[in-house]
Amino acid sequence: MNNSDEGAGHAAPPKRADARRNKETLLDAAAAIFVTSGVEAPVRDIAAKAGVGTATIYRHFPTRADLIIAVYRHQVDACAEAGPALLATSPTPYAALGRWINLFVDFLVTKHGLAAVLRSDNAGFETLHAYFLDRLVPVCTQLLDAAAASGEISSDHLEAIELMRGVGNLCIGADSDAHYDARRLVELLIAGLRPPH
């Protein structure tokens, strides 16, 4: 059994799952380092946080741009996957919407340096904005529709993209002012979606 090809066939799925977990650990570590030190942080810092060697990072992500793109996509995916999970586990659709918007704020406020990098002329970055919209607008739409259907928010139709832009605009001040409380302003915005009593 140790020596046969069939054994290798049985080992492949767990190995793939391990590889995926390891890559996610690496991306989470990179995201955390980017938040504290910016996207130009030394690769050795990311490797140390992930508990791997720098060669492992370079094997997965040959250039810093590859790593930045992967971190961004990973964070977008996590935010997208959280929407349906919150809808299933929150007491109400409105509560799910509020919790998801909090995650969205975290994503927007903590991607230090990413915005500037994403405006660079690297071709790989051009598709990221479309990826962001393709993944997150449907999730926000689902949450808004559920909250409207439950009567918790005004059914005056608000497009998800409008809400996301509004939240994004409220988060801009956090870049330059440590005392700026984006989350409190966003909470006021979300509270304003409630129908008048």
C-alpha positions as semicolon CSV with decimal commas, in nm:
position;residue;x (nm);y (nm);z (nm)
1;M;0,000;0,000;0,000
2;N;0,284;0,241;0,086
3;N;0,445;0,182;-0,246
4;S;0,158;0,172;-0,496
5;D;0,027;0,438;-0,732
6;E;-0,326;0,384;-0,600
7;G;-0,213;0,504;-0,255
8;A;-0,099;0,827;-0,416
9;G;-0,444;0,870;-0,570
10;H;-0,605;0,846;-0,227
11;A;-0,361;1,095;-0,074
12;A;-0,418;1,367;-0,335
13;P;-0,736;1,533;-0,201
14;P;-0,604;1,583;0,155
15;K;-0,277;1,711;0,010
16;R;-0,471;1,960;-0,205
17;A;-0,674;2,068;0,098
18;D;-0,351;2,113;0,298
19;A;-0,195;2,313;0,016
20;R;-0,504;2,534;-0,002
21;R;-0,499;2,586;0,376
22;N;-0,127;2,667;0,367
23;K;-0,182;2,919;0,088
24;E;-0,470;3,078;0,284
25;T;-0,248;3,100;0,594
26;L;0,017;3,269;0,382
27;L;-0,235;3,515;0,233
28;D;-0,380;3,594;0,578
29;A;-0,027;3,658;0,707
30;A;0,052;3,883;0,409
31;A;-0,274;4,075;0,459
32;A;-0,195;4,130;0,829
33;I;0,158;4,250;0,748
34;F;0,027;4,479;0,473
35;V;-0,210;4,639;0,725
36;T;0,066;4,715;0,974
37;S;0,362;4,778;0,742
38;G;0,220;4,849;0,396
39;V;0,250;4,650;0,074
40;E;0,625;4,712;0,051
41;A;0,687;4,515;0,375
42;P;0,979;4,271;0,352
43;V;0,884;3,924;0,232
44;R;1,079;3,778;0,527
45;D;0,826;3,944;0,766
46;I;0,537;3,780;0,583
47;A;0,721;3,445;0,583
48;A;0,790;3,471;0,958
49;K;0,424;3,549;1,035
50;A;0,307;3,258;0,815
51;G;0,566;3,022;0,965
52;V;0,723;2,942;0,627
53;G;1,047;3,017;0,445
54;T;1,073;3,303;0,197
55;A;1,129;3,045;-0,079
56;T;0,776;2,914;-0,017
57;I;0,631;3,259;-0,076
58;Y;0,831;3,305;-0,396
59;R;0,726;2,960;-0,517
60;H;0,360;3,059;-0,487
61;F;0,401;3,426;-0,580
62;P;0,708;3,495;-0,796
63;T;0,661;3,875;-0,779
64;R;0,531;4,119;-0,519
65;A;0,252;4,212;-0,764
66;D;0,143;3,845;-0,772
67;L;0,128;3,843;-0,392
68;I;-0,064;4,172;-0,371
69;I;-0,318;4,055;-0,629
70;A;-0,363;3,722;-0,447
71;V;-0,410;3,895;-0,108
72;Y;-0,667;4,134;-0,255
73;R;-0,863;3,853;-0,424
74;H;-0,846;3,642;-0,106
75;Q;-0,991;3,928;0,101
76;V;-1,263;3,997;-0,157
77;D;-1,352;3,625;-0,157
78;A;-1,372;3,615;0,225
79;C;-1,601;3,920;0,226
80;A;-1,820;3,767;-0,048
81;E;-1,847;3,430;0,129
82;A;-1,939;3,599;0,458
83;G;-2,263;3,745;0,316
84;P;-2,466;3,424;0,276
85;A;-2,317;3,284;0,599
86;L;-2,426;3,594;0,793
87;L;-2,771;3,580;0,636
88;A;-2,805;3,220;0,754
89;T;-2,680;3,282;1,110
90;S;-2,789;3,635;1,204
91;P;-3,112;3,697;1,395
92;T;-3,252;3,913;1,113
93;P;-3,158;4,009;0,755
94;Y;-3,095;4,368;0,873
95;A;-2,851;4,239;1,137
96;A;-2,678;4,034;0,865
97;L;-2,654;4,343;0,644
98;G;-2,502;4,547;0,930
99;R;-2,247;4,278;1,010
100;W;-2,152;4,238;0,645
101;I;-2,113;4,614;0,602
102;N;-1,878;4,607;0,905
103;L;-1,664;4,346;0,726
104;F;-1,674;4,558;0,412
105;V;-1,556;4,861;0,615
106;D;-1,271;4,652;0,761
107;F;-1,172;4,552;0,409
108;L;-1,180;4,912;0,281
109;V;-1,007;5,070;0,581
110;T;-0,733;4,810;0,626
111;K;-0,602;4,773;0,273
112;H;-0,324;5,028;0,341
113;G;-0,121;5,099;0,033
114;L;-0,330;4,873;-0,187
115;A;-0,532;5,157;-0,335
116;A;-0,220;5,335;-0,459
117;V;-0,069;5,014;-0,590
118;L;-0,391;4,921;-0,769
119;R;-0,376;5,251;-0,958
120;S;-0,037;5,156;-1,103
121;D;-0,002;5,040;-1,462
122;N;0,051;4,672;-1,381
123;A;-0,185;4,483;-1,612
124;G;-0,271;4,231;-1,338
125;F;-0,422;4,507;-1,125
126;E;-0,665;4,623;-1,395
127;T;-0,894;4,323;-1,355
128;L;-0,914;4,352;-0,976
129;H;-1,173;4,628;-0,966
130;A;-1,404;4,424;-1,190
131;Y;-1,339;4,119;-0,970
132;F;-1,427;4,323;-0,661
133;L;-1,758;4,438;-0,816
134;D;-1,845;4,096;-0,964
135;R;-1,797;3,924;-0,627
136;L;-1,935;4,182;-0,384
137;V;-2,224;4,363;-0,557
138;P;-2,439;4,044;-0,580
139;V;-2,375;3,969;-0,211
140;C;-2,472;4,321;-0,105
141;T;-2,780;4,298;-0,333
142;Q;-2,884;3,970;-0,169
143;L;-2,854;4,124;0,179
144;L;-3,043;4,441;0,082
145;D;-3,320;4,239;-0,084
146;A;-3,357;4,015;0,222
147;A;-3,373;4,313;0,459
148;A;-3,628;4,488;0,234
149;A;-3,839;4,170;0,205
150;S;-3,848;4,141;0,584
151;G;-3,966;4,503;0,609
152;E;-3,658;4,604;0,812
153;I;-3,536;4,860;0,562
154;S;-3,731;5,095;0,341
155;S;-3,825;4,924;0,019
156;D;-3,737;5,239;-0,182
157;H;-3,502;5,067;-0,413
158;L;-3,140;5,134;-0,322
159;E;-2,887;4,975;-0,555
160;A;-2,612;4,775;-0,385
161;I;-2,347;4,961;-0,583
162;E;-2,482;5,294;-0,450
163;L;-2,463;5,172;-0,092
164;M;-2,112;5,031;-0,144
165;R;-1,995;5,361;-0,299
166;G;-2,146;5,554;-0,008
167;V;-1,970;5,330;0,244
168;G;-1,647;5,360;0,045
169;N;-1,670;5,740;0,043
170;L;-1,725;5,746;0,420
171;C;-1,412;5,531;0,466
172;I;-1,182;5,767;0,273
173;G;-1,118;5,996;0,573
174;A;-0,970;5,705;0,771
175;D;-0,660;5,712;0,545
176;S;-0,538;6,047;0,668
177;D;-0,691;6,100;1,014
178;A;-0,640;5,855;1,300
179;H;-0,937;6,009;1,487
180;Y;-1,176;5,968;1,197
181;D;-1,435;5,704;1,289
182;A;-1,552;5,556;0,959
183;R;-1,741;5,276;1,133
184;R;-1,961;5,518;1,333
185;L;-2,049;5,715;1,019
186;V;-2,128;5,396;0,828
187;E;-2,350;5,280;1,117
188;L;-2,546;5,606;1,083
189;L;-2,580;5,545;0,709
190;I;-2,710;5,190;0,764
191;A;-2,947;5,311;1,040
192;G;-3,086;5,558;0,784
193;L;-3,207;5,266;0,572
194;R;-3,469;5,182;0,836
195;P;-3,822;5,289;0,747
196;P;-3,956;5,588;0,943
197;H;-4,164;5,482;1,244
